[in-house]
Coordinates of C-alpha atoms in Angstrom, one line a residue:
L18 CA 0.1 0.0 0.0
L19 CA 1.2 3.4 -1.0
F20 CA -0.1 6.4 1.4
L21 CA 0.3 9.0 -0.9
Y22 CA 0.2 12.8 0.3
P23 CA 0.7 16.0 -1.7
R24 CA 3.7 17.5 -0.3
R25 CA 4.6 16.9 3.2
I26 CA 3.2 14.7 6.2
T27 CA 0.5 16.5 8.3
P28 CA -1.2 15.2 11.4
F29 CA -4.0 14.3 9.5
V30 CA -1.8 12.1 7.0
Q31 CA 0.0 10.6 9.9
A32 CA -3.4 9.8 11.8
V33 CA -4.9 8.1 8.7
T34 CA -1.9 6.2 8.1
E35 CA -1.6 4.7 11.3
K36 CA -5.2 4.0 11.9
L37 CA -5.3 2.0 8.5
Q38 CA -2.2 0.0 9.4
H39 CA -3.5 -0.8 12.7
T40 CA -6.9 -1.9 11.6
L41 CA -5.2 -4.3 9.0
W42 CA -2.8 -5.7 11.5
D43 CA -5.7 -6.3 13.8
A44 CA -7.5 -8.5 11.0
G45 CA -4.2 -10.5 10.7
I46 CA -3.1 -8.7 7.4
E47 CA 0.4 -7.4 7.0
P48 CA 0.8 -5.7 3.8
G49 CA 3.8 -3.9 2.5
H50 CA 3.4 -0.1 3.0
A51 CA 5.0 3.3 2.7
A52 CA 4.1 6.9 2.9
R53 CA 5.5 9.0 0.3
S54 CA 5.0 12.4 -1.5
I55 CA 4.8 12.5 -5.4
V56 CA 8.6 13.8 -5.1
D57 CA 9.5 11.0 -3.0
C58 CA 8.2 8.5 -5.5
I59 CA 10.1 10.1 -8.4
R60 CA 13.2 10.4 -6.5
L61 CA 13.1 6.8 -5.3
A62 CA 12.0 5.3 -8.6
E63 CA 15.0 6.6 -10.2
S64 CA 17.5 5.0 -7.8
D65 CA 15.6 1.8 -6.8
M66 CA 14.5 -0.6 -9.3
R67 CA 12.1 -2.4 -6.8
V68 CA 10.4 0.8 -6.1
R69 CA 9.9 1.5 -10.0
T70 CA 8.5 -2.0 -10.2
S71 CA 5.9 -1.6 -7.6
L72 CA 5.0 2.0 -8.9
L73 CA 4.6 0.4 -12.4
D74 CA 1.6 -1.5 -10.8
A75 CA 0.1 1.6 -9.0
R76 CA -3.8 1.6 -9.0
F77 CA -6.1 3.9 -7.3
L78 CA -8.2 2.3 -4.2
C79 CA -9.7 5.0 -2.4
G80 CA -8.9 8.8 -1.2
D81 CA -8.2 11.9 -3.5
F82 CA -8.4 10.8 -6.9
A83 CA -7.2 14.3 -8.1
L84 CA -3.9 13.6 -6.2
F85 CA -3.7 10.1 -8.0
Q86 CA -4.3 11.9 -11.3
E87 CA -1.3 14.1 -10.6
F88 CA 0.7 11.1 -9.6
E89 CA 0.1 9.6 -13.1
R90 CA 0.9 12.8 -14.9
K91 CA 4.2 13.4 -13.1
V92 CA 5.5 9.9 -12.2
E93 CA 4.4 7.5 -14.8
P94 CA 6.4 9.2 -17.7
R95 CA 9.5 9.0 -15.5
L96 CA 9.0 5.3 -14.9
V97 CA 8.9 4.4 -18.5
K98 CA 11.3 6.9 -20.1
T99 CA 14.5 6.7 -18.1
G100 CA 16.9 3.6 -17.6
I101 CA 14.6 1.2 -19.7
Q102 CA 17.3 -0.9 -20.9
R103 CA 18.8 -1.3 -17.4
F104 CA 15.3 -2.1 -16.0
I105 CA 14.7 -4.8 -18.6
R106 CA 18.4 -6.4 -17.9
E107 CA 17.7 -6.5 -14.2
K108 CA 14.1 -8.0 -14.4
L109 CA 15.2 -10.8 -16.9
E110 CA 18.2 -11.5 -14.5
E111 CA 15.8 -11.5 -11.6
N112 CA 13.5 -13.8 -13.5
R113 CA 16.5 -16.3 -14.2
A114 CA 17.6 -16.3 -10.5
R115 CA 14.0 -16.8 -9.3
H116 CA 13.4 -19.8 -11.5
A117 CA 16.7 -21.4 -10.3
Q118 CA 16.0 -20.7 -6.7
Y119 CA 12.5 -22.2 -7.0
G120 CA 13.6 -25.5 -8.7
G121 CA 14.1 -24.3 -12.3
S122 CA 11.1 -26.3 -13.9
V123 CA 7.4 -26.0 -14.2
Y124 CA 6.9 -29.7 -13.6
L125 CA 8.2 -30.0 -9.8
L126 CA 6.2 -32.4 -7.4
E127 CA 5.5 -29.2 -5.3
P128 CA 5.4 -25.9 -7.3
D129 CA 5.4 -22.5 -6.0
V130 CA 2.4 -20.9 -7.5
K131 CA 3.7 -17.6 -7.2
E132 CA 7.5 -17.5 -7.8
G133 CA 8.3 -20.7 -9.4
E134 CA 8.5 -21.1 -13.2
G135 CA 5.2 -20.9 -14.9
G136 CA 3.9 -19.1 -11.7
L137 CA 2.2 -15.7 -11.3
R138 CA 5.3 -13.8 -11.0
D139 CA 6.3 -14.8 -14.6
I140 CA 3.1 -13.0 -15.8
Q141 CA 4.1 -9.9 -13.8
T142 CA 7.4 -9.9 -15.1
A143 CA 6.2 -10.0 -18.9
R144 CA 3.8 -7.0 -17.8
W145 CA 6.5 -4.8 -16.1
I146 CA 8.9 -5.3 -19.1
A147 CA 6.1 -4.4 -21.6
R148 CA 5.0 -1.4 -19.4
A149 CA 8.5 -0.1 -19.5
K150 CA 9.2 -0.9 -23.1
V151 CA 6.2 -0.3 -25.1
K152 CA 4.0 1.5 -22.5
A153 CA 1.5 -1.1 -22.5
R154 CA -0.7 -0.6 -19.4
D155 CA -2.1 -4.2 -19.5
L156 CA -2.4 -7.5 -21.2
E157 CA -5.0 -6.3 -23.7
A158 CA -2.9 -3.4 -24.9
L159 CA -0.4 -6.0 -26.0
A160 CA -3.0 -7.8 -28.3
L161 CA -4.1 -4.1 -29.6
G162 CA -0.5 -3.4 -30.3
G163 CA 0.0 -6.6 -32.3
F164 CA 2.6 -8.2 -30.0
V165 CA 0.5 -11.2 -29.5
G166 CA -2.9 -12.5 -30.6
T167 CA -6.1 -12.1 -28.8
T168 CA -6.4 -15.7 -28.3
E169 CA -3.0 -16.0 -26.5
I170 CA -4.1 -13.1 -24.2
A171 CA -7.0 -14.8 -23.5
N172 CA -5.4 -18.2 -22.9
L173 CA -2.9 -16.4 -20.5
K174 CA -5.6 -14.7 -18.5
E175 CA -7.5 -18.0 -18.0
S176 CA -4.3 -19.6 -16.7
Q177 CA -3.7 -16.5 -14.6
D178 CA -7.1 -17.0 -13.1
F179 CA -6.6 -20.7 -12.6
L180 CA -3.5 -20.0 -10.6
L181 CA -5.2 -17.1 -8.6
R182 CA -7.9 -19.4 -7.6
V183 CA -5.5 -22.3 -6.5
R184 CA -3.5 -19.7 -4.5
N185 CA -6.5 -18.4 -2.6
E186 CA -7.5 -22.0 -1.6
L187 CA -3.9 -22.6 -0.5
H188 CA -4.2 -19.4 1.8
F189 CA -7.7 -20.5 2.9
A190 CA -6.6 -24.1 3.7
T191 CA -3.5 -23.2 5.6
G192 CA -4.8 -20.0 7.2
R193 CA -1.6 -18.1 6.3
H194 CA 0.5 -16.9 3.1
Q195 CA 1.7 -20.0 1.7
D196 CA 2.5 -20.1 -2.0
Q197 CA 4.0 -23.5 -2.3
L198 CA 1.4 -26.2 -3.4
T199 CA 2.8 -29.0 -1.0
F200 CA 2.1 -32.9 -1.6
E201 CA -0.2 -32.6 1.4
Q202 CA -2.3 -29.7 0.2
Q203 CA -2.8 -30.9 -3.3
E204 CA -5.7 -33.0 -2.3
N205 CA -7.2 -30.2 -0.2
V206 CA -6.9 -27.7 -3.1
S207 CA -8.4 -30.2 -5.8
A208 CA -11.4 -31.0 -3.5
A209 CA -12.1 -27.4 -2.9
L210 CA -12.1 -26.5 -6.6
G211 CA -14.2 -29.4 -7.3
F212 CA -11.9 -31.7 -9.3
E213 CA -13.2 -35.5 -9.8
G214 CA -11.4 -38.3 -11.0
E215 CA -11.6 -39.7 -14.8
E216 CA -10.6 -42.8 -16.2
A217 CA -7.4 -44.3 -14.4
L218 CA -6.8 -40.8 -12.7
R219 CA -7.7 -39.7 -9.1
G220 CA -9.3 -36.2 -8.7
V221 CA -6.0 -34.8 -7.3
E222 CA -4.1 -36.1 -10.4
V223 CA -6.6 -34.6 -12.6
F224 CA -6.2 -31.2 -10.8
M225 CA -2.4 -31.3 -10.8
R226 CA -2.5 -32.2 -14.6
S227 CA -4.6 -28.8 -15.2
Y228 CA -2.0 -27.1 -13.0
Y229 CA 0.8 -28.2 -15.1
L230 CA -0.9 -27.4 -18.3
H231 CA -1.5 -23.8 -17.1
A232 CA 1.7 -23.2 -15.8
A233 CA 3.4 -24.3 -19.0
Q234 CA 1.0 -22.0 -20.9
I235 CA 2.1 -19.2 -18.7
D236 CA 5.9 -19.9 -19.0
R237 CA 5.5 -20.3 -23.0
L238 CA 3.1 -17.2 -23.3
S239 CA 5.0 -14.7 -20.7
T240 CA 8.4 -15.7 -22.5
L241 CA 6.8 -15.0 -25.9
I242 CA 5.5 -11.6 -24.8
I243 CA 9.1 -10.7 -23.2
H244 CA 10.7 -11.7 -26.5
R245 CA 8.5 -9.8 -29.0
V246 CA 8.3 -6.7 -26.8
T247 CA 12.1 -6.5 -26.3
D248 CA 12.8 -7.3 -30.2
S249 CA 10.1 -4.8 -31.2
D250 CA 12.6 -2.3 -32.4
R251 CA 15.0 -4.5 -33.9
P252 CA 15.7 -4.6 -37.6
S253 CA 13.3 -6.7 -40.0
F254 CA 14.1 -9.9 -41.6
T255 CA 16.1 -8.5 -44.6
A256 CA 18.4 -6.5 -42.1
S257 CA 18.7 -9.0 -39.4
Y258 CA 19.3 -12.1 -41.4
V259 CA 21.5 -10.8 -44.0
F260 CA 24.6 -12.3 -42.5
G261 CA 22.9 -15.7 -41.8
R262 CA 23.4 -19.1 -43.7
A263 CA 20.8 -20.5 -45.7
L264 CA 20.4 -24.3 -44.9
R265 CA 17.7 -24.6 -47.6
E266 CA 14.8 -23.0 -49.2
G267 CA 13.0 -21.3 -46.3
V268 CA 15.3 -22.3 -43.3
R269 CA 18.3 -19.9 -42.2
L270 CA 21.0 -20.2 -39.5
S271 CA 21.8 -17.0 -38.0
K272 CA 23.5 -16.1 -34.5
G273 CA 23.0 -19.7 -33.2
H274 CA 19.3 -19.8 -34.1
L275 CA 17.3 -21.3 -36.7
H276 CA 14.7 -19.5 -38.5
I277 CA 11.7 -20.4 -40.8
T278 CA 11.7 -17.5 -43.1
K279 CA 8.9 -18.8 -45.4
P280 CA 6.2 -20.4 -43.4
E281 CA 4.7 -21.6 -46.6
I282 CA 7.3 -24.5 -46.7
L283 CA 5.4 -26.3 -43.7
K284 CA 2.2 -26.9 -45.7
A285 CA 4.4 -27.6 -48.9
S286 CA 6.7 -30.0 -47.0
P287 CA 5.3 -31.0 -43.6
E288 CA 8.5 -33.2 -42.9
N289 CA 10.0 -29.7 -42.0
L290 CA 8.1 -30.0 -38.8
I291 CA 10.5 -32.8 -37.7
R292 CA 13.4 -32.0 -40.1
I293 CA 13.9 -28.5 -38.5
F294 CA 14.7 -30.2 -34.9
D295 CA 17.2 -32.5 -36.9
D296 CA 18.9 -29.4 -38.5
A297 CA 18.9 -27.9 -34.7
Q298 CA 20.5 -30.9 -33.3
K299 CA 23.3 -31.2 -36.2
Y300 CA 24.3 -27.4 -36.0
N301 CA 24.0 -27.3 -32.2
C302 CA 21.7 -24.4 -32.3
Q303 CA 18.1 -23.3 -31.0
L304 CA 14.9 -22.6 -32.8
T305 CA 13.6 -18.8 -32.6
H306 CA 10.7 -18.2 -30.5
E307 CA 8.8 -17.1 -33.8
T308 CA 9.7 -20.6 -35.3
R309 CA 8.5 -22.5 -32.3
E310 CA 5.2 -20.7 -32.3
L311 CA 4.9 -21.1 -36.3
M312 CA 5.3 -25.0 -35.7
R313 CA 2.6 -25.0 -33.0
Q314 CA 0.2 -23.3 -35.5
H315 CA 0.9 -26.2 -38.0
L316 CA 0.3 -29.3 -35.7
E317 CA -2.7 -30.4 -37.6
L318 CA -0.5 -31.4 -40.6
I319 CA 0.7 -34.4 -38.4
D320 CA -1.9 -37.1 -39.4
D321 CA -1.6 -40.9 -39.7
E322 CA 0.0 -40.6 -43.2
F323 CA 2.6 -38.1 -42.0
R324 CA 3.4 -40.5 -39.0
R325 CA 3.9 -43.5 -41.4
S326 CA 5.9 -41.5 -44.0
A327 CA 9.7 -42.0 -44.8
A328 CA 10.0 -38.3 -45.1
A329 CA 9.1 -37.6 -41.2
N330 CA 10.5 -40.9 -39.8
T331 CA 13.9 -40.5 -41.3
P332 CA 15.1 -37.3 -39.6
F333 CA 13.3 -38.4 -36.5
F334 CA 15.5 -41.5 -36.3
S335 CA 18.4 -39.5 -37.2
I336 CA 17.6 -37.3 -33.9
L337 CA 17.5 -40.5 -32.0
K338 CA 20.8 -41.9 -33.3
W339 CA 22.6 -38.7 -33.1
K340 CA 25.9 -38.7 -30.8
E341 CA 24.7 -35.9 -28.6
S342 CA 21.7 -33.6 -27.6
V343 CA 19.1 -36.2 -28.0
Y344 CA 17.3 -35.2 -24.8
E345 CA 17.5 -31.5 -25.6
T346 CA 16.2 -31.9 -29.1
L347 CA 13.4 -34.2 -27.7
A348 CA 12.5 -31.8 -25.1
A349 CA 12.4 -29.0 -27.8
M350 CA 10.2 -31.1 -29.8
H351 CA 7.8 -31.7 -26.8
R352 CA 7.8 -28.0 -25.8
S353 CA 6.4 -27.1 -29.2
G354 CA 3.7 -29.9 -29.2
V355 CA 5.4 -31.6 -32.2
L356 CA 6.7 -34.7 -30.3
G357 CA 3.1 -35.5 -28.7
A358 CA 1.5 -35.0 -32.1
F359 CA 4.0 -37.3 -33.8
I360 CA 3.6 -40.0 -31.0
P361 CA 0.3 -39.8 -29.9
E362 CA 0.9 -42.5 -27.1
F363 CA 3.6 -39.9 -25.7
G364 CA 1.2 -37.0 -26.3
R365 CA -1.3 -38.7 -23.9
L366 CA 1.1 -38.4 -21.2
L367 CA 1.3 -34.7 -21.3
C368 CA 1.5 -33.2 -17.6
M369 CA 0.1 -36.5 -16.4
V370 CA 0.7 -36.9 -12.8
L371 CA 1.1 -39.9 -10.5
H372 CA 0.3 -38.6 -6.9
D373 CA 3.0 -40.1 -4.9
A374 CA 6.1 -38.9 -3.2
Y375 CA 8.5 -40.9 -5.5
H376 CA 7.4 -38.9 -8.9
I377 CA 9.3 -35.7 -8.8
Y378 CA 8.2 -34.9 -12.4
T379 CA 5.2 -35.5 -14.5
V380 CA 5.1 -38.8 -16.6
D381 CA 6.0 -37.0 -19.7
Q382 CA 8.9 -35.3 -18.1
H383 CA 10.2 -38.5 -16.4
S384 CA 10.1 -40.4 -19.7
L385 CA 12.5 -37.5 -21.2
H386 CA 14.7 -37.4 -18.2
L387 CA 15.3 -41.2 -18.8
V388 CA 16.8 -40.3 -22.1
K389 CA 19.0 -37.8 -20.7
E390 CA 20.3 -40.4 -17.9
I391 CA 21.1 -42.9 -20.8
E392 CA 23.0 -40.3 -22.6
Q393 CA 24.8 -39.2 -19.5
L394 CA 25.7 -43.0 -19.1
R395 CA 26.9 -43.2 -22.4
A396 CA 29.0 -40.2 -22.0
G397 CA 30.9 -41.9 -18.9
I398 CA 29.4 -39.5 -16.2
Y399 CA 28.4 -42.6 -14.1
A400 CA 31.7 -44.4 -14.8
E401 CA 32.7 -44.6 -11.2
K402 CA 29.5 -45.5 -9.7
M403 CA 28.1 -47.7 -12.4
P404 CA 31.2 -49.2 -14.3
Q405 CA 29.2 -52.1 -15.8
P406 CA 26.3 -50.2 -17.2
T407 CA 28.7 -47.6 -18.4
H408 CA 30.7 -50.2 -20.3
L409 CA 27.4 -51.7 -22.0
A410 CA 26.2 -48.3 -23.0

């Protein structure tokens, strides 16, 4: 809470501030709070990135609306005009550090709903960066500005709403500020939200599968928003790829990333949905955000005829036989939806949960991590601990 006053603290300002603070404390609520003038806000925002971040989210609750309008006129322009690149760098670094601190995966057994990867903080980070870079006040403004589509924003808000309801139920169930969805609380929250079992899955497993699907969507779309916003003033295709290398018609390698420069090649030659990952593996590079999204938009091309075709299976088996990066390549295929579409049996494992203390990740992620372990075994990582399996590998 920001207690905003015009120029100096008066006895009235002090009395109102103290009364409201004590009332909230008596109710068991302990919000962060500060009492500042408009001049204080400007001064602190220019020297403290955390203050600047909190002020980016400022919204009027009650009191003198004319004073809030003055705040918007004087403070907000300063928030989005000075030190923008530094602000973005610090927010991205903060994001990376936070993900590492909270497990580095969307699919943990006990995810943190707020701070974990795919959590609510990821949406806030995307909004803060968009506000600073392109002055987008909310998610809808990003759709209006053409950075993402209205469908993506609707999906992101749906996932945000789901995680907010989960977080509220966690707080209600524990009677305190708890954001980690612990193993013990998962059944309580799933029951409170009305989840029931289906087929071979228990209600809590259906709930956790929904959680991971929403968290994965938040992770993907937040990352996409940040990418498109921060790249909004970069050169167009002609200028940015001129120094790259054309691998074949419509596929280009530039600065360690593969780009599909002609989307029509996917419909003309659908095997490119597999072949592009074979390229990425062989050239030790990554797909751009735009290429991943483009492939996701063409998953309907993967049908039974495609799955049986030599044109698709030849590059896929090439991926499996390659000397390294098999796990990374399969994981990239999975994130884009291609692997699940190509192997429907694996696709049905997407975010599937077995609710026990032994499965740290979802079933699909466990399967991919098995491939990773086999690769490490073959590379001699476990030579001392497991000499015979290493020799056999």
